XYZ file of C-alpha atoms in Angstrom:
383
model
C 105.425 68.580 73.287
C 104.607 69.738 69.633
C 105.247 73.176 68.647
C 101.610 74.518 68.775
C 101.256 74.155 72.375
C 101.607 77.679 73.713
C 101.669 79.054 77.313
C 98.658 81.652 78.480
C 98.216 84.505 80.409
C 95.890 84.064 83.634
C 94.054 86.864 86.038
C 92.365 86.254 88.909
C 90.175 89.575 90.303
C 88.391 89.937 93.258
C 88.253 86.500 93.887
C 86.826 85.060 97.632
C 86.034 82.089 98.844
C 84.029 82.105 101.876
C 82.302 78.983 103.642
C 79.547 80.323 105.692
C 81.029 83.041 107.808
C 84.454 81.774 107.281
C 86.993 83.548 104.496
C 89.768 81.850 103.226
C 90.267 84.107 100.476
C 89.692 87.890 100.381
C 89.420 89.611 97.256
C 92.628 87.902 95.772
C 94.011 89.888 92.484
C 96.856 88.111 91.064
C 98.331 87.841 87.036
C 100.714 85.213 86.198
C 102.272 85.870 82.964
C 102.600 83.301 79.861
C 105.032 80.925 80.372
C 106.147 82.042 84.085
C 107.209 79.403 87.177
C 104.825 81.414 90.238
C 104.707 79.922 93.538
C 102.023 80.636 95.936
C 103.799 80.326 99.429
C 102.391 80.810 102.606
C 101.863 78.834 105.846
C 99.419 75.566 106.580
C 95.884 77.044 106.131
C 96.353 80.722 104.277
C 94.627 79.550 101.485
C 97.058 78.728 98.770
C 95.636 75.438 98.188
C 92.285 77.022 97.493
C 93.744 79.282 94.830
C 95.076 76.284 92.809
C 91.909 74.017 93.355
C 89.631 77.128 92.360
C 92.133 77.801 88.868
C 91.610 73.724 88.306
C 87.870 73.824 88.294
C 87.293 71.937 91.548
C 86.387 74.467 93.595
C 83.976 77.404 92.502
C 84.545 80.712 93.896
C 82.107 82.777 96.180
C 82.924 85.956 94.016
C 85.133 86.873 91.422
C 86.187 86.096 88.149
C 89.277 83.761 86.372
C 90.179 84.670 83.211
C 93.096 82.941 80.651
C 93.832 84.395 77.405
C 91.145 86.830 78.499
C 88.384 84.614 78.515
C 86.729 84.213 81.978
C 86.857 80.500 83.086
C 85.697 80.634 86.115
C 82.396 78.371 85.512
C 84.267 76.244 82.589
C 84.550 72.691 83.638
C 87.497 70.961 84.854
C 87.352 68.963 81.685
C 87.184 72.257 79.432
C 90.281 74.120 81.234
C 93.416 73.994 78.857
C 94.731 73.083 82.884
C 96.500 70.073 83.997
C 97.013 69.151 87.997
C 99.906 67.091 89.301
C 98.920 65.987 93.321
C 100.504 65.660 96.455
C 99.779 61.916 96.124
C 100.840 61.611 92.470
C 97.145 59.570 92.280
C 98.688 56.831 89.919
C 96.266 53.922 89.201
C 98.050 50.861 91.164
C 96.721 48.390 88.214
C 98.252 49.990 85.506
C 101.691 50.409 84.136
C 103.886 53.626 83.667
C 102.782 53.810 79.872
C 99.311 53.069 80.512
C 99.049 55.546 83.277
C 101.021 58.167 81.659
C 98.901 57.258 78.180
C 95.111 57.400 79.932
C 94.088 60.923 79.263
C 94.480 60.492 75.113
C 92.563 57.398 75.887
C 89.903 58.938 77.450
C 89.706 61.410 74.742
C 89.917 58.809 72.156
C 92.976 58.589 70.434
C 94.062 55.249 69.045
C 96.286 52.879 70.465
C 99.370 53.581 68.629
C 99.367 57.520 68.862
C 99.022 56.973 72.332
C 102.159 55.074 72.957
C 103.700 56.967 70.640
C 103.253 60.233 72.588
C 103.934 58.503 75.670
C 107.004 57.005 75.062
C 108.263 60.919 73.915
C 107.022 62.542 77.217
C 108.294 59.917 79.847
C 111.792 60.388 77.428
C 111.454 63.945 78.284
C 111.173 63.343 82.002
C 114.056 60.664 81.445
C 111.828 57.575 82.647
C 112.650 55.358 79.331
C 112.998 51.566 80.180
C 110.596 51.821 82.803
C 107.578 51.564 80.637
C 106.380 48.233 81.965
C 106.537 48.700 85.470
C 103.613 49.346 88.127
C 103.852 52.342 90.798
C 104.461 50.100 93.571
C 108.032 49.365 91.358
C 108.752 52.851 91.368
C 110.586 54.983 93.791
C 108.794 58.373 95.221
C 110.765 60.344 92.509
C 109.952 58.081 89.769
C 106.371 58.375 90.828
C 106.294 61.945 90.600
C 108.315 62.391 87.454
C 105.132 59.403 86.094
C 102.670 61.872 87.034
C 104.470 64.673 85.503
C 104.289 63.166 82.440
C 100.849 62.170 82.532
C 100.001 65.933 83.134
C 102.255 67.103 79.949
C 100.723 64.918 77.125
C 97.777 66.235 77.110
C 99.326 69.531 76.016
C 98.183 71.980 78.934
C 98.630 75.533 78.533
C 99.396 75.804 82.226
C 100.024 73.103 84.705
C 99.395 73.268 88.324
C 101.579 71.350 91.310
C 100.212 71.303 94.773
C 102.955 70.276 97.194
C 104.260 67.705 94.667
C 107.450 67.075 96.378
C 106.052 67.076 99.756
C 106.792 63.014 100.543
C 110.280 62.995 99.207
C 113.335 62.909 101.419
C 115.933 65.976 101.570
C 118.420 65.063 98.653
C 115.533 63.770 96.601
C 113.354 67.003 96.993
C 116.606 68.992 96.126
C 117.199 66.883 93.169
C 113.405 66.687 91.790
C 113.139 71.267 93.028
C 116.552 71.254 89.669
C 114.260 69.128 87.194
C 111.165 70.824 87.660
C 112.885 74.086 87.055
C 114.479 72.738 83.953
C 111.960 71.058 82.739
C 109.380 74.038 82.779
C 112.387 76.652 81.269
C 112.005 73.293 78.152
C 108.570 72.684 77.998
C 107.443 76.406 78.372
C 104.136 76.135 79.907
C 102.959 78.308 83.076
C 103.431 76.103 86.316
C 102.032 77.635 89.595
C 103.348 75.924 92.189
C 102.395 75.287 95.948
C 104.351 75.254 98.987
C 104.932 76.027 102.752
C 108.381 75.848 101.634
C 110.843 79.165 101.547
C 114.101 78.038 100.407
C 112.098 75.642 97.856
C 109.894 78.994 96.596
C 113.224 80.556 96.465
C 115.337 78.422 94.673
C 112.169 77.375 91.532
C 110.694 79.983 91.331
C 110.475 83.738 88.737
C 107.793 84.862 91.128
C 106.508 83.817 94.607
C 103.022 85.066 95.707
C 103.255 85.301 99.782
C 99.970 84.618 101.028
C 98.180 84.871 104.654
C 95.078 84.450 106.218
C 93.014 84.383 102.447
C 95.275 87.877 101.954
C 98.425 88.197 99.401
C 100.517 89.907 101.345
C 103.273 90.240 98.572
C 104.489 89.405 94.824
C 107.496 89.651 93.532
C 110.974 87.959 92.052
C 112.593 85.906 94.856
C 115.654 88.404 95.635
C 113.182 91.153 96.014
C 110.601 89.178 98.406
C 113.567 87.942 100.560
C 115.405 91.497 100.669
C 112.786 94.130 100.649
C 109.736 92.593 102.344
C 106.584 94.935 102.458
C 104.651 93.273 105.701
C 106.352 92.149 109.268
C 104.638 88.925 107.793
C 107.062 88.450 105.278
C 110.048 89.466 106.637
C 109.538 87.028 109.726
C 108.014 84.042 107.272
C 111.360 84.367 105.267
C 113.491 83.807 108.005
C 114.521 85.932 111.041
C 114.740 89.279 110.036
C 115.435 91.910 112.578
C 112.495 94.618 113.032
C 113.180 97.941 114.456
C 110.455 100.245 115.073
C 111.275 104.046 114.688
C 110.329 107.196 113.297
C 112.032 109.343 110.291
C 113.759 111.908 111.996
C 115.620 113.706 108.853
C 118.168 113.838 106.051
C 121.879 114.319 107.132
C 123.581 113.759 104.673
C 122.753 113.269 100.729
C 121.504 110.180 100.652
C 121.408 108.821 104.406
C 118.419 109.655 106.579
C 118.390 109.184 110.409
C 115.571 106.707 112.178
C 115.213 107.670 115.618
C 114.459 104.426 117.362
C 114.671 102.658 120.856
C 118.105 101.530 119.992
C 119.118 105.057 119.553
C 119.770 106.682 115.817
C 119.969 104.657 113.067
C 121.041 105.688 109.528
C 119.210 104.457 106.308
C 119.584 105.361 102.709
C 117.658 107.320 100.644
C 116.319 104.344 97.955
C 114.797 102.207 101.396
C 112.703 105.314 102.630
C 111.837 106.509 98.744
C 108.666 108.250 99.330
C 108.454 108.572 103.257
C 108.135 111.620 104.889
C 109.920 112.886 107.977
C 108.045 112.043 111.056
C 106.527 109.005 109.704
C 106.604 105.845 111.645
C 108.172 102.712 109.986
C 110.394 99.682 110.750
C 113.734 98.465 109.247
C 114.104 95.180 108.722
C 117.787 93.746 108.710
C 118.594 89.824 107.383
C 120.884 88.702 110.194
C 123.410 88.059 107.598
C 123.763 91.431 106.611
C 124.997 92.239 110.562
C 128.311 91.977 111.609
C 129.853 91.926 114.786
C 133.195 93.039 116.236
C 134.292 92.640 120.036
C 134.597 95.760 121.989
C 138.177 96.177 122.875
C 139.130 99.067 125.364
C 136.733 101.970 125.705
C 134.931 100.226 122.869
C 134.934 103.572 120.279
C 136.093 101.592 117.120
C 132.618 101.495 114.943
C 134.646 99.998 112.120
C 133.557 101.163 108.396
C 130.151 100.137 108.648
C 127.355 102.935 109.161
C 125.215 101.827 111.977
C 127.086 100.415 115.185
C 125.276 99.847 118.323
C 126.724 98.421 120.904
C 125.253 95.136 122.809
C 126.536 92.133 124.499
C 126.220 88.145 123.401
C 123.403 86.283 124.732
C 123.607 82.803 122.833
C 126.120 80.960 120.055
C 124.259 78.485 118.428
C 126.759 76.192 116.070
C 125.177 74.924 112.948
C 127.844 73.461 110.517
C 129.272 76.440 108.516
C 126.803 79.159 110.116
C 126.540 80.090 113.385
C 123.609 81.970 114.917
C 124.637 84.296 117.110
C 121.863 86.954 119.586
C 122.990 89.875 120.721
C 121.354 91.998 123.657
C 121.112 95.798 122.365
C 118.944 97.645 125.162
C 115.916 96.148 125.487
C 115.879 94.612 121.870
C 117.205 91.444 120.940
C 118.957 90.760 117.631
C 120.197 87.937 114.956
C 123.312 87.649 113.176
C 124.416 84.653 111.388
C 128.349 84.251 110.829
C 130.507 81.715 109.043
C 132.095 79.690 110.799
C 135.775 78.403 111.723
C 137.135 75.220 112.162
C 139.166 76.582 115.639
C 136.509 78.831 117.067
C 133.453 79.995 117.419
C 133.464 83.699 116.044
C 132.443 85.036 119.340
C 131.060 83.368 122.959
C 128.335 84.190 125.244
C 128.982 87.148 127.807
C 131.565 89.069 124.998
C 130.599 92.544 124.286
C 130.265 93.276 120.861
C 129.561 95.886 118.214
C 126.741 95.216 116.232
C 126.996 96.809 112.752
C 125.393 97.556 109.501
C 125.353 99.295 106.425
C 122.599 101.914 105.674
C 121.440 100.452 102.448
C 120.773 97.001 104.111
C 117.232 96.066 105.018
C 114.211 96.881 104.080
C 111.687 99.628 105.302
C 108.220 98.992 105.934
C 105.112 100.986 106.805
C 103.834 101.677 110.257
C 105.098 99.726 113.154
C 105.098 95.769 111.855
C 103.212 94.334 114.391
C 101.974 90.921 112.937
C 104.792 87.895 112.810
C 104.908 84.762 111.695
C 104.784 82.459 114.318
C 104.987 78.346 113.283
C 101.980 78.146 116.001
C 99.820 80.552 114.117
C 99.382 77.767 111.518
C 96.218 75.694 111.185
C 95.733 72.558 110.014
């Protein structure tokens, strides 16, 4: 990459897409700053694709406007976007070779043979493909092919790069593997990639912002440790994982610091930064990671809380052993809740039937408007 190519700024406002009565996008607004790694996550059919396709040129929106650099784009050509796509299905030609495939955009543009080869050799030695110039795709292993079409996307010196599901068709390890080099090749390179996936922990891990889309809606932006910790929909919380949601109501302040939740596990306390600008009386739900419970058995009467600041008392429905966590759901009332817990080589940390104490810090969790009534469900997903 030579020194003048420079990352850009892009804005998308009020942009739909609608086919016949159908919306898959709503009035998206979204800004991904100059040389940022954003991932649009969300579930099979929430539109995420549509957002990439309509930032590549190919796929026009029903209303709204793109703009990069603050110039709107949104009727440029494909072929007139400082954009570059790298696809699912890599889309390698079979009949060529890795230079040749890696070296056809500067041919279609007209650059001579030499400077061609030239520039190719330097970008599949910054992907680390050198010595496997020669070969065809069908040589090449998935990773190879991916890390081929990477480099056919960077040497035509895009100002932003976009990856739908690239590392979809890869195997665990290799996805893992291929998730590291992206990352480290974008920090080198420093050009914008927006990247798609259904994946969490792949979002996660890549990623200095992930938009959480649903149903043509963004539901939430943000970095990674904020999206997975404070969640601002029961859509999030539940699509990262299985958070616990608690409807209540703020009851009051009783302490500096720590307000009560009156809900139907009885009172709960919460701290004063997760209910910043709620007022008492106001309905809400807390939202606790299962790894942020613990549990102790219940010995005697059962009147030890321990130091944490919530305990509620429940009994163990279900141990579920899966290598160095085990999931663990506790009955509390009527409610049903997750904690994960490490571990041991000689025991499960508790069995079904014990009864337990089911603790909690107040600053744990997250606090979210109104009573969060829409979940992600895996069957909710369309194909």
């Amino acid at each position: 990459m030579t020194a003048e190519t420079k990352s850009g700024r892009l804005v998308l406002h009020g942009v739909s897409k609608h086919y016949g009565t159908t919306r898959v996008l709503d009035g998206i607004d979204l800004s991904v700053e100059s040389g940022e790694f954003l991932t649009i996550l969300g579930p099979s059919g929430s539109g995420k694709t549509t957002i990439l396709r309509m930032i590549g040129g190919f796929t026009e929106p029903t209303s709204g406007s793109i703009l990069f650099d603050e110039v709107d784009v949104t009727d440029v050509p494909i072929h007139r976007r400082p954009f570059n796509t790298v696809f699912q299905d890599y889309a390698l030609f079979p009949h060529m070779t890795v230079v040749q495939n890696v070296g056809y955009g500067l041919r279609v543009r007209g650059l001579r043979r030499r400077e061609i080869e030239t520039r190719a050799h330097e970008v599949l030695a910054l992907v680390a493909l050198e010595g496997l110039e020669q070969r065809y795709p069908a040589q090449l292993s998935g990773g190879q092919k991916q890390r081929v079409a990477l480099a056919r996307a960077l040497i035509c010196e895009p100002r932003l790069i976009l990856l739908d599901e690239p590392l979809a068709a890869l195997d665990a390890e290799l996805r893992r593997r291929m998730q590291q080099f992206l990352k480290s090749l974008q920090r080198r390179v420093d050009i914008t990639f927006i990247y798609v996936t259904h994946d969490q922990e792949e979002a996660i891990g890549m990623s200095d912002r992930i938009c959480v889309i649903n149903h043509g809606v963004i539901e939430q932006v943000g970095p990674p440790l904020e999206v997975y910790y404070r969640p601002r929909s029961g859509f999030v919380a539940t699509f990262f994982g299985d958070n616990n949601l608690i409807n209540g109501r703020v009851v009051e302040r009783t302490e500096p610091g720590i307000w009560r939740l009156e809900t139907g596990l009885g009172p709960i306390t919460c701290s004063d930064d997760l209910l910043s600008g709620y007022e008492e009386g106001a309905p809400v739900t807390l939202a606790v990671r299962p790894e942020a419970i613990g549990l102790r058995a219940v010995v005697g009467a059962g009147t030890e809380a321990g130091e944490a600041d919530n305990a509620l008392r429940g009994t163990v429905n279900r141990v579920e052993f899966s290598g160095p966590i085990s999931e663990v759901t506790v009955q509390v009332g009527e409610q049903t809740l997750l904690a994960k817990m490490t571990s041991t080589v000689s025991a499960l940390p508790v069995q079904p039937g014990d009864a337990v104490r089911v603790t909690w810090n107040s600053g744990d969790g997250a606090i979210i408007a109104g009573d969060a009534e829409h979940h992600y469900r895996p069957d909710e997903e369309s194909t």
